Each structure stands twice: as structure tokens, then as C-alpha cells.
Amino acid sequence: MRDKLAAVRGVTFFRGLPEDQLAKLAAIAVTRRYDKGETLFLADAPADGFHAPITGRVKVFRTSPAGKEQILHVFGPGEAVGEVPVFEGGTFPAQCEAVEPCETLFFPRAAFRDILRDDPDLAMRMMAMLSQRLRILVNKIDDLSLKETPARVAAYLLLLRSSTDSDTFRLDLPKGQIALYLGTIQETLSRIFKRFTDEGLIDIRGREITLLDPDRLRELADEGR
């Protein structure tokens, strides 16, 4: 119970809650483990609860009738996954799969809604989190529909730079998964990386990338708007 309580403290939209509220959340949480490639939930399945990764990462994606995969978002430790349909009481609009071996906290819908009913502060915090998730989705749609692929790649690299606070970092996903996330194919991504390297914008060594000219990358990212 103590380890579970510590994990609940690390969930973003639970931070700042009093210990008694965190304890209630920990009491309903169920620890689940998934291997790489294992499914957390399927698209159109009843939304019976949501997850919060403790370790590892998961991807949420949709598959077209032709079999093409489009990654909507990749979630890591402390982020909620699948919470929106839990509020709606409907089904999951997309599929979720483990990118690597991971452990999650699973919050059953019925028990979680009982807590929210008795805790207006937590309900307000959840509304703020859902609003933030909507902004992320709108930005994602903007990137995919309005930006050219090189601009999307540049913006992605700048996002990784911002999250690591360093000009040198490791790619957070295999190139094939990054390509799917950016709405392109791996061959196109590789060509753009080569172009950026030839132009002196980045240096690539395996999965480690150094941004040599962040200002120019920022210009490229903005050109696509």
C-alpha cells in the first residue's frame, strides 16, 4: 500500500492533493504489468477505467482500414491514459499498447467516480487536465494538417530538447514509431534526418542526437504554419 501511495503521488493531476485523498485513490488503484507490445485497451472497448504508467511508456494510436497506424500520443510515468472516455461512460476511441515493458496504476471507473462525487477539488483538477489534453490534441491536428513533414520533424526535435533541457538527447522512440507519430513513413524521416545533418542542423550517432543549430530548426518549424 505504501509503494502504491507513492506511485499515486507521482500522477500529475493528483499532485498537491491532501494525503487522505491520495490514500483513497491508492486504495482503489490496481497495479498492472505489461510486456512490450501488449495491449492495455482496444478501440471501441468499454471504458471501464484509466491507467497511469509508473514505469515505461505506452502509445495511443488508431489504425486505418488499410492497416496504417497513426500514433496520437506517447505517455510516460505520471501521465493519465484513457481518462476522457471514463468520464463519458462510453468506449475508448483508440487503442493503447505498451511501447516497452511497463507497470501502470489502473483506476476502475466506478470506484473513481465515487471518489469524485465526494471530492469537488479533485473533480476540478480533472477538468483542468482534460482541458490541457484537448489543447495537445488541437496542436497535434494543427501539426499534421498544416505543417510540412520537415517542419513537423523540426518541431518534434525541439520538443525533445525542451523536455530534456539539453541540446544532446536520445530519441525517445524507435525511428519507425517516431515516423508514425509524425504522420509519415520511416524512409521519409530518414531522408529528413540526413538533410538536417548535411545542412549542419543536427548530428546523429545511433539514437543520440545533438541539435547544432536550434534557431534554424525553430525557423523551419515555424515555416510550416
CSV table of N, CA, C and O in Angstrom, one decimal, residues 66-129:
chain,number,residue,atom,x,y,z
A,66,ALA,N,-6.9,0.5,-44.1
A,66,ALA,CA,-5.8,0.0,-44.9
A,66,ALA,C,-4.7,-0.6,-44.0
A,66,ALA,O,-3.7,-1.1,-44.6
A,67,GLY,N,-4.8,-0.5,-42.7
A,67,GLY,CA,-3.8,-1.0,-41.8
A,67,GLY,C,-2.7,0.0,-41.4
A,67,GLY,O,-1.7,-0.4,-40.7
A,68,LYS,N,-2.8,1.2,-41.8
A,68,LYS,CA,-1.8,2.2,-41.5
A,68,LYS,C,-2.0,2.7,-40.1
A,68,LYS,O,-3.1,3.1,-39.7
A,69,GLU,N,-1.0,2.7,-39.3
A,69,GLU,CA,-1.1,3.2,-37.9
A,69,GLU,C,-0.7,4.6,-37.7
A,69,GLU,O,0.2,5.1,-38.3
A,70,GLN,N,-1.5,5.3,-36.9
A,70,GLN,CA,-1.3,6.7,-36.6
A,70,GLN,C,-1.2,6.9,-35.1
A,70,GLN,O,-2.2,6.7,-34.4
A,71,ILE,N,0.0,7.2,-34.6
A,71,ILE,CA,0.2,7.4,-33.2
A,71,ILE,C,-0.4,8.7,-32.8
A,71,ILE,O,0.0,9.7,-33.4
A,72,LEU,N,-1.3,8.8,-31.8
A,72,LEU,CA,-1.8,10.0,-31.4
A,72,LEU,C,-1.0,10.6,-30.2
A,72,LEU,O,-0.9,11.9,-30.2
A,73,HIS,N,-0.5,9.8,-29.4
A,73,HIS,CA,0.3,10.3,-28.3
A,73,HIS,C,1.1,9.2,-27.6
A,73,HIS,O,0.6,8.0,-27.6
A,74,VAL,N,2.2,9.5,-27.0
A,74,VAL,CA,3.0,8.6,-26.2
A,74,VAL,C,3.0,9.1,-24.8
A,74,VAL,O,3.3,10.2,-24.5
A,75,PHE,N,2.6,8.2,-23.8
A,75,PHE,CA,2.5,8.6,-22.4
A,75,PHE,C,3.6,7.9,-21.6
A,75,PHE,O,3.9,6.7,-21.8
A,76,GLY,N,4.1,8.6,-20.6
A,76,GLY,CA,5.2,8.1,-19.7
A,76,GLY,C,4.7,8.2,-18.3
A,76,GLY,O,3.5,8.5,-18.0
A,77,PRO,N,5.6,7.9,-17.4
A,77,PRO,CA,5.3,7.8,-15.9
A,77,PRO,C,4.6,9.1,-15.5
A,77,PRO,O,5.1,10.2,-15.8
A,78,GLY,N,3.5,9.0,-14.7
A,78,GLY,CA,2.9,10.1,-14.1
A,78,GLY,C,1.8,10.7,-15.0
A,78,GLY,O,1.0,11.6,-14.5
A,79,GLU,N,1.6,10.2,-16.2
A,79,GLU,CA,0.6,10.8,-17.1
A,79,GLU,C,-0.6,9.8,-17.1
A,79,GLU,O,-0.5,8.6,-17.1
A,80,ALA,N,-1.8,10.4,-17.2
A,80,ALA,CA,-3.1,9.6,-17.3
A,80,ALA,C,-3.3,9.2,-18.7
A,80,ALA,O,-3.1,10.0,-19.6
A,81,VAL,N,-3.8,8.0,-18.9
A,81,VAL,CA,-4.1,7.4,-20.2
A,81,VAL,C,-5.5,6.9,-20.2
A,81,VAL,O,-5.9,6.0,-19.4
A,82,GLY,N,-6.4,7.4,-21.1
A,82,GLY,CA,-7.7,6.9,-21.2
A,82,GLY,C,-8.7,7.4,-20.3
A,82,GLY,O,-9.8,6.8,-20.1
A,83,GLU,N,-8.5,8.6,-19.7
A,83,GLU,CA,-9.4,9.2,-18.7
A,83,GLU,C,-10.6,9.8,-19.3
A,83,GLU,O,-11.6,9.9,-18.6
A,84,VAL,N,-10.5,10.4,-20.5
A,84,VAL,CA,-11.6,11.1,-21.1
A,84,VAL,C,-12.9,10.2,-21.3
A,84,VAL,O,-13.9,10.5,-20.8
A,85,PRO,N,-12.7,9.1,-21.9
A,85,PRO,CA,-13.9,8.2,-22.1
A,85,PRO,C,-14.4,7.7,-20.8
A,85,PRO,O,-15.6,7.3,-20.7
A,86,VAL,N,-13.6,7.6,-19.8
A,86,VAL,CA,-14.1,7.2,-18.4
A,86,VAL,C,-15.2,8.2,-17.9
A,86,VAL,O,-16.2,7.8,-17.3
A,87,PHE,N,-14.9,9.5,-18.2
A,87,PHE,CA,-15.9,10.4,-17.8
A,87,PHE,C,-17.2,10.3,-18.6
A,87,PHE,O,-18.3,10.5,-18.1
A,88,GLU,N,-17.0,10.1,-19.9
A,88,GLU,CA,-18.2,10.0,-20.8
A,88,GLU,C,-19.0,8.7,-20.5
A,88,GLU,O,-20.2,8.7,-20.8
A,89,GLY,N,-18.3,7.7,-20.0
A,89,GLY,CA,-19.0,6.4,-19.8
A,89,GLY,C,-19.2,5.7,-21.1
A,89,GLY,O,-20.1,4.8,-21.2
A,90,GLY,N,-18.4,6.0,-22.1
A,90,GLY,CA,-18.6,5.3,-23.4
A,90,GLY,C,-17.5,4.3,-23.6
A,90,GLY,O,-17.1,3.5,-22.8
A,91,THR,N,-16.9,4.3,-24.8
A,91,THR,CA,-15.9,3.4,-25.2
A,91,THR,C,-14.6,4.1,-25.5
A,91,THR,O,-14.6,5.4,-25.7
A,92,PHE,N,-13.5,3.4,-25.5
A,92,PHE,CA,-12.2,4.0,-25.9
A,92,PHE,C,-12.1,4.3,-27.4
A,92,PHE,O,-12.4,3.4,-28.2
A,93,PRO,N,-11.8,5.5,-27.8
A,93,PRO,CA,-11.8,5.9,-29.2
A,93,PRO,C,-10.5,5.4,-29.9
A,93,PRO,O,-10.5,5.4,-31.2
A,94,ALA,N,-9.5,4.9,-29.2
A,94,ALA,CA,-8.3,4.5,-29.8
A,94,ALA,C,-7.7,3.3,-29.0
A,94,ALA,O,-8.2,3.0,-27.9
A,95,GLN,N,-6.7,2.7,-29.5
A,95,GLN,CA,-6.1,1.5,-28.9
A,95,GLN,C,-4.8,2.0,-28.1
A,95,GLN,O,-4.2,3.0,-28.5
A,96,CYS,N,-4.5,1.3,-27.0
A,96,CYS,CA,-3.3,1.6,-26.2
A,96,CYS,C,-2.5,0.4,-26.1
A,96,CYS,O,-3.0,-0.7,-25.8
A,97,GLU,N,-1.2,0.6,-26.3
A,97,GLU,CA,-0.2,-0.6,-26.3
A,97,GLU,C,1.1,-0.1,-25.7
A,97,GLU,O,1.5,1.0,-25.8
A,98,ALA,N,1.7,-1.1,-25.0
A,98,ALA,CA,3.0,-0.8,-24.3
A,98,ALA,C,4.1,-0.7,-25.3
A,98,ALA,O,4.3,-1.6,-26.2
A,99,VAL,N,4.8,0.4,-25.3
A,99,VAL,CA,6.0,0.6,-26.2
A,99,VAL,C,7.2,-0.2,-25.7
A,99,VAL,O,8.0,-0.6,-26.4
A,100,GLU,N,7.2,-0.4,-24.4
A,100,GLU,CA,8.3,-1.1,-23.7
A,100,GLU,C,7.7,-1.8,-22.4
A,100,GLU,O,6.5,-1.5,-22.1
A,101,PRO,N,8.4,-2.7,-21.8
A,101,PRO,CA,7.8,-3.3,-20.6
A,101,PRO,C,7.4,-2.2,-19.6
A,101,PRO,O,8.2,-1.2,-19.4
A,102,CYS,N,6.2,-2.2,-19.0
A,102,CYS,CA,5.8,-1.2,-18.2
A,102,CYS,C,4.9,-1.7,-17.1
A,102,CYS,O,4.4,-2.8,-17.1
A,103,GLU,N,4.7,-0.8,-16.1
A,103,GLU,CA,3.9,-1.1,-14.9
A,103,GLU,C,2.9,0.1,-14.8
A,103,GLU,O,3.4,1.3,-14.9
A,104,THR,N,1.7,-0.1,-14.6
A,104,THR,CA,0.7,1.0,-14.5
A,104,THR,C,-0.1,0.9,-13.3
A,104,THR,O,-0.3,-0.2,-12.7
A,105,LEU,N,-0.7,2.0,-12.9
A,105,LEU,CA,-1.8,2.0,-11.9
A,105,LEU,C,-3.1,2.1,-12.7
A,105,LEU,O,-3.2,2.9,-13.6
A,106,PHE,N,-4.0,1.2,-12.4
A,106,PHE,CA,-5.3,1.2,-13.1
A,106,PHE,C,-6.4,1.6,-12.1
A,106,PHE,O,-6.5,1.1,-11.0
A,107,PHE,N,-7.2,2.7,-12.5
A,107,PHE,CA,-8.2,3.2,-11.7
A,107,PHE,C,-9.6,2.8,-12.2
A,107,PHE,O,-10.0,3.4,-13.3
A,108,PRO,N,-10.3,1.9,-11.6
A,108,PRO,CA,-11.6,1.5,-12.1
A,108,PRO,C,-12.6,2.6,-12.1
A,108,PRO,O,-12.6,3.4,-11.2
A,109,ARG,N,-13.4,2.7,-13.2
A,109,ARG,CA,-14.3,3.8,-13.4
A,109,ARG,C,-15.3,4.0,-12.3
A,109,ARG,O,-15.4,5.1,-11.7
A,110,ALA,N,-15.9,3.0,-11.9
A,110,ALA,CA,-17.0,3.1,-10.9
A,110,ALA,C,-16.4,3.6,-9.5
A,110,ALA,O,-17.0,4.6,-8.9
A,111,ALA,N,-15.3,3.0,-9.1
A,111,ALA,CA,-14.7,3.5,-7.8
A,111,ALA,C,-14.2,4.9,-7.9
A,111,ALA,O,-14.3,5.7,-6.9
A,112,PHE,N,-13.6,5.2,-9.0
A,112,PHE,CA,-13.1,6.6,-9.2
A,112,PHE,C,-14.2,7.6,-9.2
A,112,PHE,O,-14.0,8.7,-8.6
A,113,ARG,N,-15.3,7.3,-9.9
A,113,ARG,CA,-16.4,8.3,-9.9
A,113,ARG,C,-17.0,8.5,-8.5
A,113,ARG,O,-17.5,9.6,-8.2
A,114,ASP,N,-17.0,7.4,-7.7
A,114,ASP,CA,-17.5,7.6,-6.3
A,114,ASP,C,-16.6,8.6,-5.6
A,114,ASP,O,-17.2,9.4,-4.8
A,115,ILE,N,-15.3,8.5,-5.8
A,115,ILE,CA,-14.4,9.5,-5.1
A,115,ILE,C,-14.7,10.9,-5.6
A,115,ILE,O,-14.7,11.9,-4.8
A,116,LEU,N,-14.8,11.1,-6.9
A,116,LEU,CA,-15.0,12.4,-7.5
A,116,LEU,C,-16.3,13.0,-6.9
A,116,LEU,O,-16.4,14.2,-6.7
A,117,ARG,N,-17.3,12.2,-6.8
A,117,ARG,CA,-18.6,12.6,-6.3
A,117,ARG,C,-18.5,13.3,-4.9
A,117,ARG,O,-19.2,14.2,-4.6
A,118,ASP,N,-17.6,12.8,-4.1
A,118,ASP,CA,-17.4,13.3,-2.8
A,118,ASP,C,-16.2,14.3,-2.7
A,118,ASP,O,-15.9,14.7,-1.6
A,119,ASP,N,-15.6,14.6,-3.8
A,119,ASP,CA,-14.4,15.4,-3.8
A,119,ASP,C,-14.4,16.4,-4.9
A,119,ASP,O,-13.8,16.2,-6.0
A,120,PRO,N,-15.1,17.6,-4.7
A,120,PRO,CA,-15.1,18.6,-5.8
A,120,PRO,C,-13.8,19.1,-6.2
A,120,PRO,O,-13.6,19.5,-7.4
A,121,ASP,N,-12.8,19.2,-5.3
A,121,ASP,CA,-11.5,19.7,-5.6
A,121,ASP,C,-10.8,18.8,-6.7
A,121,ASP,O,-10.2,19.3,-7.6
A,122,LEU,N,-10.9,17.5,-6.5
A,122,LEU,CA,-10.3,16.6,-7.4
A,122,LEU,C,-11.0,16.7,-8.8
A,122,LEU,O,-10.4,16.6,-9.8
A,123,ALA,N,-12.4,16.8,-8.7
A,123,ALA,CA,-13.1,16.9,-9.9
A,123,ALA,C,-12.7,18.2,-10.8
A,123,ALA,O,-12.5,18.1,-12.0
A,124,MET,N,-12.4,19.3,-10.1
A,124,MET,CA,-12.0,20.5,-10.8
A,124,MET,C,-10.6,20.3,-11.4
A,124,MET,O,-10.3,20.7,-12.5
A,125,ARG,N,-9.7,19.6,-10.7
A,125,ARG,CA,-8.4,19.3,-11.2
A,125,ARG,C,-8.5,18.4,-12.4
A,125,ARG,O,-7.7,18.6,-13.4
A,126,MET,N,-9.4,17.5,-12.4
A,126,MET,CA,-9.5,16.6,-13.6
A,126,MET,C,-10.0,17.4,-14.8
A,126,MET,O,-9.6,17.2,-15.9
A,127,MET,N,-10.9,18.4,-14.5
A,127,MET,CA,-11.4,19.2,-15.6
A,127,MET,C,-10.3,20.0,-16.2
A,127,MET,O,-10.2,20.1,-17.5
A,128,ALA,N,-9.4,20.5,-15.4
A,128,ALA,CA,-8.2,21.3,-15.9
A,128,ALA,C,-7.3,20.4,-16.8
A,128,ALA,O,-6.8,20.8,-17.8
A,129,MET,N,-7.1,19.1,-16.3
A,129,MET,CA,-6.3,18.2,-17.0
A,129,MET,C,-6.9,17.8,-18.4
A,129,MET,O,-6.2,17.7,-19.4
